[in-house]
Amino acid sequence: MNGNIRKANAQDYQQVERLMQQVHILHANWRPDIYKHCSVVLSEERFLEHIKNEEIVVLEKENSVIGVMIYLTRNISGGLMQDRKILFIDALAVDEKERGNGFGHQLLDYLVRLYKDLQYDGLELQVNAKNLTAMELYTKYGFTPKSINMELL
């Protein structure tokens, strides 16, 4: 199944915030010692900044926003690291009712085209260790672990 990917606009805010809430609730339930339940995950001000910076797209199905992806450029230079320009997925969310239908894959396809067209050195993301569904999506897509954050509780 395919949706239509387009640049987000100001009118998308409520639908995007709904999707961001769905993901944040998962995180807050998995790790209440780290994440707070909150009424706003992505402020409208920050959302509009993402639009202005052209770093957010939405995926529509039947005139409803069912997916969102926020991506950033990270320039790494100096010190012990090689100079690199990384395309970083800051957030990827698909409506909980639409997961498993290929929409996450479609959003990733969009970003991979951008990554190749703009000749980035890498495409990276972080994923919550408890989000097995997301990890499965990323692994099937070809992402591999780069580093692992560990903690002692």
PDB file of C-alpha atoms in Angstrom:
ATOM      1  CA  MET A   1       0.000   0.000   0.000  1.00  0.00           C
ATOM      2  CA  ASN A   2       1.296   3.471  -0.847  1.00  0.00           C
ATOM      3  CA  GLY A   3       0.602   6.860   0.587  1.00  0.00           C
ATOM      4  CA  ASN A   4       1.571  10.277  -0.694  1.00  0.00           C
ATOM      5  CA  ILE A   5       4.708  11.841   0.810  1.00  0.00           C
ATOM      6  CA  ARG A   6       4.901  15.617   0.791  1.00  0.00           C
ATOM      7  CA  LYS A   7       6.557  18.441   2.682  1.00  0.00           C
ATOM      8  CA  ALA A   8       4.664  19.252   5.866  1.00  0.00           C
ATOM      9  CA  ASN A   9       2.749  22.516   6.157  1.00  0.00           C
ATOM     10  CA  ALA A  10       1.403  24.471   9.134  1.00  0.00           C
ATOM     11  CA  GLN A  11      -2.066  22.919   8.761  1.00  0.00           C
ATOM     12  CA  ASP A  12      -0.589  19.467   9.497  1.00  0.00           C
ATOM     13  CA  TYR A  13       0.402  20.327  13.064  1.00  0.00           C
ATOM     14  CA  GLN A  14      -2.448  18.644  14.966  1.00  0.00           C
ATOM     15  CA  GLN A  15      -2.178  15.412  12.973  1.00  0.00           C
ATOM     16  CA  VAL A  16       1.613  15.327  13.338  1.00  0.00           C
ATOM     17  CA  GLU A  17       1.382  15.989  17.079  1.00  0.00           C
ATOM     18  CA  ARG A  18      -1.109  13.096  17.362  1.00  0.00           C
ATOM     19  CA  LEU A  19       1.449  10.749  15.774  1.00  0.00           C
ATOM     20  CA  MET A  20       4.275  12.069  17.931  1.00  0.00           C
ATOM     21  CA  GLN A  21       2.087  11.489  21.013  1.00  0.00           C
ATOM     22  CA  GLN A  22       1.547   7.853  19.997  1.00  0.00           C
ATOM     23  CA  VAL A  23       5.292   7.210  19.916  1.00  0.00           C
ATOM     24  CA  HIS A  24       5.999   9.205  23.071  1.00  0.00           C
ATOM     25  CA  ILE A  25       3.366   7.281  25.030  1.00  0.00           C
ATOM     26  CA  LEU A  26       5.211   4.062  24.160  1.00  0.00           C
ATOM     27  CA  HIS A  27       8.473   5.542  25.437  1.00  0.00           C
ATOM     28  CA  ALA A  28       6.873   6.910  28.612  1.00  0.00           C
ATOM     29  CA  ASN A  29       5.254   3.547  29.331  1.00  0.00           C
ATOM     30  CA  TRP A  30       8.477   1.626  28.706  1.00  0.00           C
ATOM     31  CA  ARG A  31      10.674   3.983  30.703  1.00  0.00           C
ATOM     32  CA  PRO A  32       8.687   6.133  33.146  1.00  0.00           C
ATOM     33  CA  ASP A  33      11.960   6.764  34.977  1.00  0.00           C
ATOM     34  CA  ILE A  34      13.173   8.734  31.946  1.00  0.00           C
ATOM     35  CA  TYR A  35      10.155   9.949  29.968  1.00  0.00           C
ATOM     36  CA  LYS A  36       7.241  11.978  31.320  1.00  0.00           C
ATOM     37  CA  HIS A  37       3.703  11.762  30.027  1.00  0.00           C
ATOM     38  CA  CYS A  38       3.012  15.207  28.618  1.00  0.00           C
ATOM     39  CA  SER A  39       0.317  17.074  26.757  1.00  0.00           C
ATOM     40  CA  VAL A  40       2.655  18.332  23.990  1.00  0.00           C
ATOM     41  CA  VAL A  41       5.504  16.335  22.458  1.00  0.00           C
ATOM     42  CA  LEU A  42       6.385  18.574  19.517  1.00  0.00           C
ATOM     43  CA  SER A  43       5.654  22.233  20.129  1.00  0.00           C
ATOM     44  CA  GLU A  44       4.001  24.130  17.318  1.00  0.00           C
ATOM     45  CA  GLU A  45       6.952  26.529  17.331  1.00  0.00           C
ATOM     46  CA  ARG A  46       9.450  23.678  16.827  1.00  0.00           C
ATOM     47  CA  PHE A  47       7.175  22.117  14.186  1.00  0.00           C
ATOM     48  CA  LEU A  48       7.180  25.390  12.229  1.00  0.00           C
ATOM     49  CA  GLU A  49      10.986  25.551  12.504  1.00  0.00           C
ATOM     50  CA  HIS A  50      11.206  22.080  10.950  1.00  0.00           C
ATOM     51  CA  ILE A  51       8.974  23.277   8.097  1.00  0.00           C
ATOM     52  CA  LYS A  52      11.076  26.414   7.583  1.00  0.00           C
ATOM     53  CA  ASN A  53      14.265  24.316   7.540  1.00  0.00           C
ATOM     54  CA  GLU A  54      12.684  21.782   5.138  1.00  0.00           C
ATOM     55  CA  GLU A  55      13.415  18.870   7.465  1.00  0.00           C
ATOM     56  CA  ILE A  56       9.960  17.339   7.870  1.00  0.00           C
ATOM     57  CA  VAL A  57       7.697  15.365   5.567  1.00  0.00           C
ATOM     58  CA  VAL A  58       4.321  13.761   6.096  1.00  0.00           C
ATOM     59  CA  LEU A  59       2.749  10.714   4.529  1.00  0.00           C
ATOM     60  CA  GLU A  60      -0.932  10.990   3.628  1.00  0.00           C
ATOM     61  CA  LYS A  61      -3.510   8.331   2.959  1.00  0.00           C
ATOM     62  CA  GLU A  62      -6.993   9.408   1.896  1.00  0.00           C
ATOM     63  CA  ASN A  63      -6.321  13.044   2.927  1.00  0.00           C
ATOM     64  CA  SER A  64      -5.236  12.067   6.432  1.00  0.00           C
ATOM     65  CA  VAL A  65      -1.673  12.322   7.764  1.00  0.00           C
ATOM     66  CA  ILE A  66      -0.686   8.811   8.848  1.00  0.00           C
ATOM     67  CA  GLY A  67       3.088   9.215   8.939  1.00  0.00           C
ATOM     68  CA  VAL A  68       5.736  11.802   9.693  1.00  0.00           C
ATOM     69  CA  MET A  69       9.499  11.922   9.447  1.00  0.00           C
ATOM     70  CA  ILE A  70      11.818  14.600  10.812  1.00  0.00           C
ATOM     71  CA  TYR A  71      15.411  14.533   9.609  1.00  0.00           C
ATOM     72  CA  LEU A  72      18.452  16.702  10.286  1.00  0.00           C
ATOM     73  CA  THR A  73      21.916  17.244   8.870  1.00  0.00           C
ATOM     74  CA  ARG A  74      24.747  16.569  11.290  1.00  0.00           C
ATOM     75  CA  ASN A  75      28.185  17.784  10.273  1.00  0.00           C
ATOM     76  CA  ILE A  76      30.985  15.979  12.079  1.00  0.00           C
ATOM     77  CA  SER A  77      34.505  17.367  11.935  1.00  0.00           C
ATOM     78  CA  GLY A  78      37.658  17.724  13.947  1.00  0.00           C
ATOM     79  CA  GLY A  79      39.166  15.761  16.753  1.00  0.00           C
ATOM     80  CA  LEU A  80      39.560  12.047  16.232  1.00  0.00           C
ATOM     81  CA  MET A  81      36.619  11.729  13.830  1.00  0.00           C
ATOM     82  CA  GLN A  82      36.689  11.845  10.051  1.00  0.00           C
ATOM     83  CA  ASP A  83      34.808  14.779   8.524  1.00  0.00           C
ATOM     84  CA  ARG A  84      31.352  13.499   7.625  1.00  0.00           C
ATOM     85  CA  LYS A  85      27.973  14.869   6.630  1.00  0.00           C
ATOM     86  CA  ILE A  86      25.288  12.658   8.184  1.00  0.00           C
ATOM     87  CA  LEU A  87      21.573  12.618   7.439  1.00  0.00           C
ATOM     88  CA  PHE A  88      19.979  11.806  10.799  1.00  0.00           C
ATOM     89  CA  ILE A  89      16.424  10.589  11.300  1.00  0.00           C
ATOM     90  CA  ASP A  90      15.253  12.526  14.340  1.00  0.00           C
ATOM     91  CA  ALA A  91      11.739  11.045  14.356  1.00  0.00           C
ATOM     92  CA  LEU A  92       9.750   8.581  12.304  1.00  0.00           C
ATOM     93  CA  ALA A  93       6.164   7.815  13.264  1.00  0.00           C
ATOM     94  CA  VAL A  94       3.376   5.903  11.558  1.00  0.00           C
ATOM     95  CA  ASP A  95      -0.157   5.850  12.927  1.00  0.00           C
ATOM     96  CA  GLU A  96      -0.577   2.828  15.190  1.00  0.00           C
ATOM     97  CA  LYS A  97      -3.543   1.656  13.069  1.00  0.00           C
ATOM     98  CA  GLU A  98      -1.411   1.693   9.919  1.00  0.00           C
ATOM     99  CA  ARG A  99       1.782   0.032  11.163  1.00  0.00           C
ATOM    100  CA  GLY A 100       2.865  -3.058   9.284  1.00  0.00           C
ATOM    101  CA  ASN A 101       1.454  -1.812   5.969  1.00  0.00           C
ATOM    102  CA  GLY A 102       4.745  -0.621   4.459  1.00  0.00           C
ATOM    103  CA  PHE A 103       4.387   3.081   5.252  1.00  0.00           C
ATOM    104  CA  GLY A 104       7.534   3.211   7.400  1.00  0.00           C
ATOM    105  CA  HIS A 105       9.431   1.575   4.547  1.00  0.00           C
ATOM    106  CA  GLN A 106       7.997   4.155   2.147  1.00  0.00           C
ATOM    107  CA  LEU A 107       9.214   7.014   4.365  1.00  0.00           C
ATOM    108  CA  LEU A 108      12.668   5.424   4.550  1.00  0.00           C
ATOM    109  CA  ASP A 109      12.732   5.055   0.744  1.00  0.00           C
ATOM    110  CA  TYR A 110      12.058   8.792   0.462  1.00  0.00           C
ATOM    111  CA  LEU A 111      14.946   9.637   2.766  1.00  0.00           C
ATOM    112  CA  VAL A 112      17.365   7.232   1.088  1.00  0.00           C
ATOM    113  CA  ARG A 113      16.710   9.011  -2.226  1.00  0.00           C
ATOM    114  CA  LEU A 114      17.492  12.339  -0.523  1.00  0.00           C
ATOM    115  CA  TYR A 115      20.601  10.829   1.092  1.00  0.00           C
ATOM    116  CA  LYS A 116      21.900   9.673  -2.288  1.00  0.00           C
ATOM    117  CA  ASP A 117      20.880  12.781  -4.247  1.00  0.00           C
ATOM    118  CA  LEU A 118      22.585  15.132  -1.773  1.00  0.00           C
ATOM    119  CA  GLN A 119      25.611  12.823  -1.377  1.00  0.00           C
ATOM    120  CA  TYR A 120      25.593  12.427   2.385  1.00  0.00           C
ATOM    121  CA  ASP A 121      28.288  10.252   3.957  1.00  0.00           C
ATOM    122  CA  GLY A 122      25.878   8.358   6.189  1.00  0.00           C
ATOM    123  CA  LEU A 123      22.249   7.854   7.167  1.00  0.00           C
ATOM    124  CA  GLU A 124      21.716   7.284  10.888  1.00  0.00           C
ATOM    125  CA  LEU A 125      19.041   7.072  13.554  1.00  0.00           C
ATOM    126  CA  GLN A 126      18.559   6.108  17.165  1.00  0.00           C
ATOM    127  CA  VAL A 127      15.913   3.667  18.327  1.00  0.00           C
ATOM    128  CA  ASN A 128      14.649   2.828  21.797  1.00  0.00           C
ATOM    129  CA  ALA A 129      15.913  -0.624  22.815  1.00  0.00           C
ATOM    130  CA  LYS A 130      12.379  -1.611  23.832  1.00  0.00           C
ATOM    131  CA  ASN A 131      10.888  -0.626  20.464  1.00  0.00           C
ATOM    132  CA  LEU A 132      11.255  -4.050  18.875  1.00  0.00           C
ATOM    133  CA  THR A 133       8.820  -3.245  16.058  1.00  0.00           C
ATOM    134  CA  ALA A 134      10.890  -0.250  14.960  1.00  0.00           C
ATOM    135  CA  MET A 135      14.144  -2.188  15.300  1.00  0.00           C
ATOM    136  CA  GLU A 136      12.701  -4.913  13.092  1.00  0.00           C
ATOM    137  CA  LEU A 137      11.730  -2.325  10.450  1.00  0.00           C
ATOM    138  CA  TYR A 138      15.187  -0.751  10.463  1.00  0.00           C
ATOM    139  CA  THR A 139      17.002  -4.103  10.441  1.00  0.00           C
ATOM    140  CA  LYS A 140      14.895  -5.390   7.538  1.00  0.00           C
ATOM    141  CA  TYR A 141      15.665  -2.160   5.716  1.00  0.00           C
ATOM    142  CA  GLY A 142      19.415  -2.757   6.145  1.00  0.00           C
ATOM    143  CA  PHE A 143      20.383  -0.588   9.112  1.00  0.00           C
ATOM    144  CA  THR A 144      23.011  -2.116  11.400  1.00  0.00           C
ATOM    145  CA  PRO A 145      24.045  -1.157  14.946  1.00  0.00           C
ATOM    146  CA  LYS A 146      26.772   1.491  15.090  1.00  0.00           C
ATOM    147  CA  SER A 147      27.005   1.884  18.858  1.00  0.00           C
ATOM    148  CA  ILE A 148      25.027   0.714  21.844  1.00  0.00           C
ATOM    149  CA  ASN A 149      24.251   2.870  24.874  1.00  0.00           C
ATOM    150  CA  MET A 150      24.160   0.875  28.096  1.00  0.00           C
ATOM    151  CA  GLU A 151      23.178   1.830  31.612  1.00  0.00           C
ATOM    152  CA  LEU A 152      23.440   0.448  35.117  1.00  0.00           C
ATOM    153  CA  LEU A 153      20.202   0.834  37.045  1.00  0.00           C
TER     154      LEU A 153
END
